[in-house]
C-alpha cells in the first residue's frame, strides 16, 4: 500500500506540472491526492499504525481489544488531526493576510502605487511597481500582492508585450520579496511554525540573496522595454463613501495592517502560540478600524463592488485549497516512512544540501514552488542539540537543526526557482491566463534572467552560511 500512495503522489506531481497543458486545476489535484491517500492509508491502517505508532496505539487502547474501528479512531485522533492542524495554521494565516489586503485595497490604501507609477518612462514604472511589490510581499501574502499589482499594471500598460515583460517582473518581485521573511511566503511560514527557523535569523540571511534575485532579472527585463511605454491612465475606481478617507486615515489603516503583522514574530516568541492567532488579531483590529472609518458606507443598503479584490479572491481561494491538499497529501506519505528512506538515500549518496537545493529549484519551476518545498521540508525533522550530540556526522546533520542551512537553501531555491518557468507559481499561471502568454515566450525572454539572479543569490547565501556558521 505504501507503493500505491507514493505512485499517487508522483502522478499528482506530473498532473500539477502539466496543468497548463491539460487545463486541470492544481488545487483540485492536490485535494484529490490528499483524500485518496488518506483513504488508502486508513484502509490498511493496522499495518501502518503497528509499524510506526505501536506504543501510542497500545496506550490509546488502554487494555481494550483492538478492532478495525479503534484503529480508525486512533488514526483520526492521533495521526490525521496533527496534519490537519499543521495545514490549518498555514491556511488561517493566509486567510487573515488576504483579508487584510482586501480591506486595505478597498479603502484605497494602495492607490499611492498608481500615483507613483504615473509615468510613461519604462524604467521608472518598472522599478516603482516591482519595488512596491517586493516590499508589500515581504509583509503580506505574496500571491495576493502579485495579483493586485498585476491588475494595477494591466490597467496602465496597453501594449501586450510590454505587459508580459512588466508582469513577469512583478511575479519575480513577489516571489523574491515573500521568501526573505517568515510571513511573506507559505514555505517560510511553514518553517517558522515547525520551529525550523526563527524570524530574525531567517530574514538576516535571506534578505541580500532575495534582493539580488529580484534586482538582476528586473534590470535585465528593463533593457527589453522601450524608453516610453504605451500607457493609459484611467480614473481611480469608484468605491463609494470610502473615497472620502483622508490620507492620514489611509496611513493609519496601513500602519494597523502591515505594522500589526510586524509584531507577529514578537507575539509568537512571547506566547509560543501559532502565528495565525496573531494574524487573526491584527485582522480583527483592522476590521474594527475599517468599520469606524466607514460608518456611512456600513449604513448603506449595499456595498459598492470592487473589481480588484474579486480578481484576487478567486486565485487566493485556489491557493488556500491547494496548500491544504498538498500538506495533507504530504502528511500521509510521511506516515508511510518513505520520506525517511529518501532522506537516508540523500545522506548516503548526495550528502550535499546545495545539490538538493539546486535540483529543488529546477523542479519548482517545472512542478510547483510550494509542492517541492513541502516535499523537501518533509524529508528531515528539525534536530535538537541533544540529538546532534548523538549522531556520527554532526557537522553535516547540524544543517538540519534550528536555523540550519538546509531550511534557508530550500526556502530560497524553491521560491526563486519557481520563477524559472511561468508554471511554477500560482501568480505566474495567473499572468499566463491574463495575457494569454505562452510558456515558450517566457522561457525565451525571462527564464535565463531569473536563472542569473537565482545563481548569484545562491552564491551569496553560500558565502553568508560559510562565513557565519
PDB file of N, CA and C in Angstrom, residues 269-350:
ATOM      1  N   UNK A 269       7.037  34.722  19.844  1.00  0.00           N
ATOM      2  CA  UNK A 269       8.138  34.467  20.776  1.00  0.00           C
ATOM      3  C   UNK A 269       7.678  34.568  22.238  1.00  0.00           C
ATOM      4  N   UNK A 270       6.766  35.494  22.510  1.00  0.00           N
ATOM      5  CA  UNK A 270       6.308  35.691  23.880  1.00  0.00           C
ATOM      6  C   UNK A 270       5.325  34.599  24.306  1.00  0.00           C
ATOM      7  N   UNK A 271       4.338  34.328  23.461  1.00  0.00           N
ATOM      8  CA  UNK A 271       3.250  33.421  23.840  1.00  0.00           C
ATOM      9  C   UNK A 271       3.484  31.976  23.417  1.00  0.00           C
ATOM     10  N   UNK A 272       4.326  31.754  22.398  1.00  0.00           N
ATOM     11  CA  UNK A 272       4.549  30.429  21.808  1.00  0.00           C
ATOM     12  C   UNK A 272       3.293  29.890  21.120  1.00  0.00           C
ATOM     13  N   UNK A 273       2.290  30.726  20.951  1.00  0.00           N
ATOM     14  CA  UNK A 273       1.093  30.334  20.214  1.00  0.00           C
ATOM     15  C   UNK A 273       1.346  30.432  18.712  1.00  0.00           C
ATOM     16  N   UNK A 274       0.525  29.750  17.946  1.00  0.00           N
ATOM     17  CA  UNK A 274       0.700  29.737  16.496  1.00  0.00           C
ATOM     18  C   UNK A 274       0.594  31.149  15.917  1.00  0.00           C
ATOM     19  N   UNK A 275       1.421  31.479  14.914  1.00  0.00           N
ATOM     20  CA  UNK A 275       1.387  32.826  14.327  1.00  0.00           C
ATOM     21  C   UNK A 275       0.027  33.224  13.756  1.00  0.00           C
ATOM     22  N   UNK A 276      -0.778  32.231  13.330  1.00  0.00           N
ATOM     23  CA  UNK A 276      -2.059  32.605  12.728  1.00  0.00           C
ATOM     24  C   UNK A 276      -2.961  33.325  13.731  1.00  0.00           C
ATOM     25  N   UNK A 277      -2.788  33.034  15.026  1.00  0.00           N
ATOM     26  CA  UNK A 277      -3.609  33.702  16.024  1.00  0.00           C
ATOM     27  C   UNK A 277      -3.281  35.191  16.081  1.00  0.00           C
ATOM     28  N   UNK A 278      -1.994  35.527  15.947  1.00  0.00           N
ATOM     29  CA  UNK A 278      -1.601  36.931  15.894  1.00  0.00           C
ATOM     30  C   UNK A 278      -2.134  37.609  14.653  1.00  0.00           C
ATOM     31  N   UNK A 279      -2.106  36.882  13.512  1.00  0.00           N
ATOM     32  CA  UNK A 279      -2.637  37.453  12.269  1.00  0.00           C
ATOM     33  C   UNK A 279      -4.129  37.705  12.367  1.00  0.00           C
ATOM     34  N   UNK A 280      -4.861  36.787  12.995  1.00  0.00           N
ATOM     35  CA  UNK A 280      -6.300  36.988  13.174  1.00  0.00           C
ATOM     36  C   UNK A 280      -6.579  38.177  14.090  1.00  0.00           C
ATOM     37  N   UNK A 281      -5.716  38.372  15.094  1.00  0.00           N
ATOM     38  CA  UNK A 281      -5.875  39.530  15.981  1.00  0.00           C
ATOM     39  C   UNK A 281      -5.687  40.831  15.207  1.00  0.00           C
ATOM     40  N   UNK A 282      -4.652  40.873  14.356  1.00  0.00           N
ATOM     41  CA  UNK A 282      -4.412  42.060  13.527  1.00  0.00           C
ATOM     42  C   UNK A 282      -5.605  42.314  12.621  1.00  0.00           C
ATOM     43  N   UNK A 283      -6.125  41.253  12.015  1.00  0.00           N
ATOM     44  CA  UNK A 283      -7.292  41.385  11.137  1.00  0.00           C
ATOM     45  C   UNK A 283      -8.487  41.930  11.901  1.00  0.00           C
ATOM     46  N   UNK A 284      -8.717  41.445  13.105  1.00  0.00           N
ATOM     47  CA  UNK A 284      -9.881  41.901  13.877  1.00  0.00           C
ATOM     48  C   UNK A 284      -9.763  43.381  14.226  1.00  0.00           C
ATOM     49  N   UNK A 285      -8.560  43.829  14.595  1.00  0.00           N
ATOM     50  CA  UNK A 285      -8.366  45.248  14.915  1.00  0.00           C
ATOM     51  C   UNK A 285      -8.569  46.099  13.664  1.00  0.00           C
ATOM     52  N   UNK A 286      -7.992  45.665  12.540  1.00  0.00           N
ATOM     53  CA  UNK A 286      -8.151  46.410  11.287  1.00  0.00           C
ATOM     54  C   UNK A 286      -9.605  46.443  10.862  1.00  0.00           C
ATOM     55  N   UNK A 287     -10.316  45.362  11.094  1.00  0.00           N
ATOM     56  CA  UNK A 287     -11.738  45.282  10.748  1.00  0.00           C
ATOM     57  C   UNK A 287     -12.536  46.337  11.517  1.00  0.00           C
ATOM     58  N   UNK A 288     -12.242  46.450  12.808  1.00  0.00           N
ATOM     59  CA  UNK A 288     -12.927  47.456  13.626  1.00  0.00           C
ATOM     60  C   UNK A 288     -12.586  48.861  13.144  1.00  0.00           C
ATOM     61  N   UNK A 289     -11.298  49.121  12.886  1.00  0.00           N
ATOM     62  CA  UNK A 289     -10.883  50.428  12.372  1.00  0.00           C
ATOM     63  C   UNK A 289     -11.581  50.733  11.057  1.00  0.00           C
ATOM     64  N   UNK A 290     -11.708  49.729  10.203  1.00  0.00           N
ATOM     65  CA  UNK A 290     -12.369  49.896   8.910  1.00  0.00           C
ATOM     66  C   UNK A 290     -13.824  50.310   9.101  1.00  0.00           C
ATOM     67  N   UNK A 291     -14.530  49.670  10.015  1.00  0.00           N
ATOM     68  CA  UNK A 291     -15.946  49.997  10.224  1.00  0.00           C
ATOM     69  C   UNK A 291     -16.121  51.371  10.863  1.00  0.00           C
ATOM     70  N   UNK A 292     -15.210  51.733  11.763  1.00  0.00           N
ATOM     71  CA  UNK A 292     -15.298  53.058  12.386  1.00  0.00           C
ATOM     72  C   UNK A 292     -15.092  54.147  11.345  1.00  0.00           C
ATOM     73  N   UNK A 293     -14.132  53.949  10.455  1.00  0.00           N
ATOM     74  CA  UNK A 293     -13.812  54.984   9.469  1.00  0.00           C
ATOM     75  C   UNK A 293     -14.792  55.005   8.308  1.00  0.00           C
ATOM     76  N   UNK A 294     -15.581  53.962   8.159  1.00  0.00           N
ATOM     77  CA  UNK A 294     -16.536  53.912   7.049  1.00  0.00           C
ATOM     78  C   UNK A 294     -17.968  53.760   7.575  1.00  0.00           C
ATOM     79  N   UNK A 295     -18.288  54.545   8.575  1.00  0.00           N
ATOM     80  CA  UNK A 295     -19.612  54.427   9.191  1.00  0.00           C
ATOM     81  C   UNK A 295     -20.728  54.649   8.181  1.00  0.00           C
ATOM     82  N   UNK A 296     -20.586  55.637   7.312  1.00  0.00           N
ATOM     83  CA  UNK A 296     -21.640  55.926   6.331  1.00  0.00           C
ATOM     84  C   UNK A 296     -21.776  54.781   5.331  1.00  0.00           C
ATOM     85  N   UNK A 297     -20.630  54.236   4.917  1.00  0.00           N
ATOM     86  CA  UNK A 297     -20.669  53.143   3.957  1.00  0.00           C
ATOM     87  C   UNK A 297     -21.326  51.910   4.566  1.00  0.00           C
ATOM     88  N   UNK A 298     -21.034  51.658   5.853  1.00  0.00           N
ATOM     89  CA  UNK A 298     -21.596  50.489   6.501  1.00  0.00           C
ATOM     90  C   UNK A 298     -23.112  50.607   6.664  1.00  0.00           C
ATOM     91  N   UNK A 299     -23.615  51.847   6.712  1.00  0.00           N
ATOM     92  CA  UNK A 299     -25.051  52.043   6.850  1.00  0.00           C
ATOM     93  C   UNK A 299     -25.773  52.009   5.510  1.00  0.00           C
ATOM     94  N   UNK A 300     -25.003  51.967   4.421  1.00  0.00           N
ATOM     95  CA  UNK A 300     -25.622  51.946   3.092  1.00  0.00           C
ATOM     96  C   UNK A 300     -26.362  50.628   2.880  1.00  0.00           C
ATOM     97  N   UNK A 301     -27.321  50.660   1.950  1.00  0.00           N
ATOM     98  CA  UNK A 301     -28.101  49.455   1.685  1.00  0.00           C
ATOM     99  C   UNK A 301     -27.244  48.331   1.126  1.00  0.00           C
ATOM    100  N   UNK A 302     -26.276  48.658   0.302  1.00  0.00           N
ATOM    101  CA  UNK A 302     -25.389  47.633  -0.218  1.00  0.00           C
ATOM    102  C   UNK A 302     -24.014  48.232  -0.464  1.00  0.00           C
ATOM    103  N   UNK A 303     -22.996  47.374  -0.333  1.00  0.00           N
ATOM    104  CA  UNK A 303     -21.620  47.812  -0.534  1.00  0.00           C
ATOM    105  C   UNK A 303     -21.352  47.934  -2.030  1.00  0.00           C
ATOM    106  N   UNK A 304     -20.518  48.896  -2.400  1.00  0.00           N
ATOM    107  CA  UNK A 304     -20.125  49.015  -3.800  1.00  0.00           C
ATOM    108  C   UNK A 304     -19.175  47.897  -4.156  1.00  0.00           C
ATOM    109  N   UNK A 305     -19.163  47.522  -5.412  1.00  0.00           N
ATOM    110  CA  UNK A 305     -18.319  46.394  -5.859  1.00  0.00           C
ATOM    111  C   UNK A 305     -16.896  46.873  -6.101  1.00  0.00           C
ATOM    112  N   UNK A 306     -15.942  45.942  -5.912  1.00  0.00           N
ATOM    113  CA  UNK A 306     -14.521  46.252  -6.083  1.00  0.00           C
ATOM    114  C   UNK A 306     -13.915  45.172  -6.970  1.00  0.00           C
ATOM    115  N   UNK A 307     -13.543  45.559  -8.189  1.00  0.00           N
ATOM    116  CA  UNK A 307     -13.080  44.562  -9.151  1.00  0.00           C
ATOM    117  C   UNK A 307     -11.760  43.933  -8.768  1.00  0.00           C
ATOM    118  N   UNK A 308     -10.841  44.697  -8.191  1.00  0.00           N
ATOM    119  CA  UNK A 308      -9.525  44.131  -7.872  1.00  0.00           C
ATOM    120  C   UNK A 308      -9.628  43.049  -6.806  1.00  0.00           C
ATOM    121  N   UNK A 309     -10.279  43.292  -5.650  1.00  0.00           N
ATOM    122  CA  UNK A 309     -10.393  42.221  -4.667  1.00  0.00           C
ATOM    123  C   UNK A 309     -11.080  40.978  -5.208  1.00  0.00           C
ATOM    124  N   UNK A 310     -12.094  41.140  -6.058  1.00  0.00           N
ATOM    125  CA  UNK A 310     -12.742  39.965  -6.619  1.00  0.00           C
ATOM    126  C   UNK A 310     -11.778  39.183  -7.503  1.00  0.00           C
ATOM    127  N   UNK A 311     -10.928  39.895  -8.217  1.00  0.00           N
ATOM    128  CA  UNK A 311      -9.946  39.223  -9.065  1.00  0.00           C
ATOM    129  C   UNK A 311      -8.947  38.439  -8.228  1.00  0.00           C
ATOM    130  N   UNK A 312      -8.582  38.995  -7.077  1.00  0.00           N
ATOM    131  CA  UNK A 312      -7.608  38.305  -6.228  1.00  0.00           C
ATOM    132  C   UNK A 312      -8.258  37.181  -5.429  1.00  0.00           C
ATOM    133  N   UNK A 313      -9.510  37.346  -5.108  1.00  0.00           N
ATOM    134  CA  UNK A 313     -10.160  36.372  -4.240  1.00  0.00           C
ATOM    135  C   UNK A 313     -10.203  34.991  -4.873  1.00  0.00           C
ATOM    136  N   UNK A 314     -10.465  34.899  -6.162  1.00  0.00           N
ATOM    137  CA  UNK A 314     -10.606  33.605  -6.814  1.00  0.00           C
ATOM    138  C   UNK A 314      -9.280  32.851  -6.792  1.00  0.00           C
ATOM    139  N   UNK A 315      -8.205  33.542  -7.182  1.00  0.00           N
ATOM    140  CA  UNK A 315      -6.898  32.897  -7.157  1.00  0.00           C
ATOM    141  C   UNK A 315      -6.455  32.563  -5.749  1.00  0.00           C
ATOM    142  N   UNK A 316      -6.781  33.411  -4.795  1.00  0.00           N
ATOM    143  CA  UNK A 316      -6.396  33.165  -3.409  1.00  0.00           C
ATOM    144  C   UNK A 316      -7.113  31.945  -2.852  1.00  0.00           C
ATOM    145  N   UNK A 317      -8.384  31.792  -3.172  1.00  0.00           N
ATOM    146  CA  UNK A 317      -9.131  30.632  -2.698  1.00  0.00           C
ATOM    147  C   UNK A 317      -8.530  29.346  -3.259  1.00  0.00           C
ATOM    148  N   UNK A 318      -8.151  29.374  -4.524  1.00  0.00           N
ATOM    149  CA  UNK A 318      -7.498  28.209  -5.109  1.00  0.00           C
ATOM    150  C   UNK A 318      -6.198  27.886  -4.385  1.00  0.00           C
ATOM    151  N   UNK A 319      -5.415  28.933  -4.066  1.00  0.00           N
ATOM    152  CA  UNK A 319      -4.147  28.716  -3.387  1.00  0.00           C
ATOM    153  C   UNK A 319      -4.357  28.102  -2.009  1.00  0.00           C
ATOM    154  N   UNK A 320      -5.377  28.550  -1.298  1.00  0.00           N
ATOM    155  CA  UNK A 320      -5.662  28.004   0.032  1.00  0.00           C
ATOM    156  C   UNK A 320      -6.019  26.528  -0.059  1.00  0.00           C
ATOM    157  N   UNK A 321      -6.904  26.170  -0.990  1.00  0.00           N
ATOM    158  CA  UNK A 321      -7.282  24.776  -1.161  1.00  0.00           C
ATOM    159  C   UNK A 321      -6.094  23.934  -1.612  1.00  0.00           C
ATOM    160  N   UNK A 322      -5.261  24.515  -2.460  1.00  0.00           N
ATOM    161  CA  UNK A 322      -4.073  23.806  -2.938  1.00  0.00           C
ATOM    162  C   UNK A 322      -3.124  23.505  -1.779  1.00  0.00           C
ATOM    163  N   UNK A 323      -2.875  24.495  -0.940  1.00  0.00           N
ATOM    164  CA  UNK A 323      -1.965  24.311   0.193  1.00  0.00           C
ATOM    165  C   UNK A 323      -2.515  23.260   1.155  1.00  0.00           C
ATOM    166  N   UNK A 324      -3.806  23.319   1.444  1.00  0.00           N
ATOM    167  CA  UNK A 324      -4.405  22.326   2.324  1.00  0.00           C
ATOM    168  C   UNK A 324      -4.260  20.918   1.735  1.00  0.00           C
ATOM    169  N   UNK A 325      -4.527  20.772   0.446  1.00  0.00           N
ATOM    170  CA  UNK A 325      -4.425  19.465  -0.192  1.00  0.00           C
ATOM    171  C   UNK A 325      -2.999  18.935  -0.202  1.00  0.00           C
ATOM    172  N   UNK A 326      -2.044  19.796  -0.545  1.00  0.00           N
ATOM    173  CA  UNK A 326      -0.648  19.364  -0.608  1.00  0.00           C
ATOM    174  C   UNK A 326      -0.137  18.949   0.768  1.00  0.00           C
ATOM    175  N   UNK A 327      -0.452  19.726   1.795  1.00  0.00           N
ATOM    176  CA  UNK A 327       0.060  19.408   3.122  1.00  0.00           C
ATOM    177  C   UNK A 327      -0.564  18.122   3.672  1.00  0.00           C
ATOM    178  N   UNK A 328      -1.830  17.882   3.409  1.00  0.00           N
ATOM    179  CA  UNK A 328      -2.445  16.630   3.833  1.00  0.00           C
ATOM    180  C   UNK A 328      -1.906  15.456   3.021  1.00  0.00           C
ATOM    181  N   UNK A 329      -1.655  15.687   1.728  1.00  0.00           N
ATOM    182  CA  UNK A 329      -1.066  14.636   0.900  1.00  0.00           C
ATOM    183  C   UNK A 329       0.336  14.275   1.355  1.00  0.00           C
ATOM    184  N   UNK A 330       1.139  15.286   1.661  1.00  0.00           N
ATOM    185  CA  UNK A 330       2.489  15.029   2.164  1.00  0.00           C
ATOM    186  C   UNK A 330       2.434  14.332   3.522  1.00  0.00           C
ATOM    187  N   UNK A 331       1.424  14.653   4.312  1.00  0.00           N
ATOM    188  CA  UNK A 331       1.293  14.031   5.618  1.00  0.00           C
ATOM    189  C   UNK A 331       1.103  12.532   5.527  1.00  0.00           C
ATOM    190  N   UNK A 332       0.259  12.084   4.608  1.00  0.00           N
ATOM    191  CA  UNK A 332       0.032  10.641   4.502  1.00  0.00           C
ATOM    192  C   UNK A 332       1.275   9.933   3.983  1.00  0.00           C
ATOM    193  N   UNK A 333       2.038  10.584   3.108  1.00  0.00           N
ATOM    194  CA  UNK A 333       3.284   9.972   2.643  1.00  0.00           C
ATOM    195  C   UNK A 333       4.303   9.906   3.774  1.00  0.00           C
ATOM    196  N   UNK A 334       4.358  10.940   4.604  1.00  0.00           N
ATOM    197  CA  UNK A 334       5.257  10.912   5.765  1.00  0.00           C
ATOM    198  C   UNK A 334       4.923   9.749   6.687  1.00  0.00           C
ATOM    199  N   UNK A 335       3.647   9.463   6.854  1.00  0.00           N
ATOM    200  CA  UNK A 335       3.244   8.383   7.751  1.00  0.00           C
ATOM    201  C   UNK A 335       3.626   7.009   7.228  1.00  0.00           C
ATOM    202  N   UNK A 336       3.896   6.886   5.942  1.00  0.00           N
ATOM    203  CA  UNK A 336       4.348   5.593   5.405  1.00  0.00           C
ATOM    204  C   UNK A 336       5.832   5.355   5.670  1.00  0.00           C
ATOM    205  N   UNK A 337       6.569   6.402   6.023  1.00  0.00           N
ATOM    206  CA  UNK A 337       8.003   6.260   6.261  1.00  0.00           C
ATOM    207  C   UNK A 337       8.861   6.412   5.030  1.00  0.00           C
ATOM    208  N   UNK A 338       8.252   6.724   3.892  1.00  0.00           N
ATOM    209  CA  UNK A 338       9.006   6.831   2.640  1.00  0.00           C
ATOM    210  C   UNK A 338       9.980   8.003   2.675  1.00  0.00           C
ATOM    211  N   UNK A 339       9.536   9.137   3.223  1.00  0.00           N
ATOM    212  CA  UNK A 339      10.416  10.310   3.259  1.00  0.00           C
ATOM    213  C   UNK A 339      11.690  10.046   4.057  1.00  0.00           C
ATOM    214  N   UNK A 340      11.577   9.279   5.126  1.00  0.00           N
ATOM    215  CA  UNK A 340      12.765   8.938   5.912  1.00  0.00           C
ATOM    216  C   UNK A 340      13.735   8.099   5.086  1.00  0.00           C
ATOM    217  N   UNK A 341      13.211   7.194   4.270  1.00  0.00           N
ATOM    218  CA  UNK A 341      14.070   6.377   3.405  1.00  0.00           C
ATOM    219  C   UNK A 341      14.744   7.226   2.336  1.00  0.00           C
ATOM    220  N   UNK A 342      13.993   8.170   1.769  1.00  0.00           N
ATOM    221  CA  UNK A 342      14.575   9.056   0.756  1.00  0.00           C
ATOM    222  C   UNK A 342      15.669   9.931   1.372  1.00  0.00           C
ATOM    223  N   UNK A 343      15.414  10.450   2.568  1.00  0.00           N
ATOM    224  CA  UNK A 343      16.411  11.275   3.252  1.00  0.00           C
ATOM    225  C   UNK A 343      17.677  10.482   3.529  1.00  0.00           C
ATOM    226  N   UNK A 344      17.519   9.225   3.924  1.00  0.00           N
ATOM    227  CA  UNK A 344      18.693   8.374   4.179  1.00  0.00           C
ATOM    228  C   UNK A 344      19.486   8.159   2.891  1.00  0.00           C
ATOM    229  N   UNK A 345      18.780   7.992   1.773  1.00  0.00           N
ATOM    230  CA  UNK A 345      19.474   7.823   0.488  1.00  0.00           C
ATOM    231  C   UNK A 345      20.247   9.082   0.118  1.00  0.00           C
ATOM    232  N   UNK A 346      19.616  10.247   0.324  1.00  0.00           N
ATOM    233  CA  UNK A 346      20.319  11.512   0.065  1.00  0.00           C
ATOM    234  C   UNK A 346      21.569  11.639   0.933  1.00  0.00           C
ATOM    235  N   UNK A 347      21.441  11.276   2.205  1.00  0.00           N
ATOM    236  CA  UNK A 347      22.583  11.393   3.112  1.00  0.00           C
ATOM    237  C   UNK A 347      23.736  10.493   2.675  1.00  0.00           C
ATOM    238  N   UNK A 348      23.407   9.302   2.179  1.00  0.00           N
ATOM    239  CA  UNK A 348      24.451   8.349   1.804  1.00  0.00           C
ATOM    240  C   UNK A 348      25.050   8.636   0.428  1.00  0.00           C
ATOM    241  N   UNK A 349      24.228   9.108  -0.514  1.00  0.00           N
ATOM    242  CA  UNK A 349      24.679   9.215  -1.897  1.00  0.00           C
ATOM    243  C   UNK A 349      24.926  10.646  -2.381  1.00  0.00           C
ATOM    244  N   UNK A 350      24.211  11.606  -1.836  1.00  0.00           N
ATOM    245  CA  UNK A 350      24.385  13.003  -2.252  1.00  0.00           C
ATOM    246  C   UNK A 350      25.224  13.754  -1.222  1.00  0.00           C
TER     247      UNK A 350
END
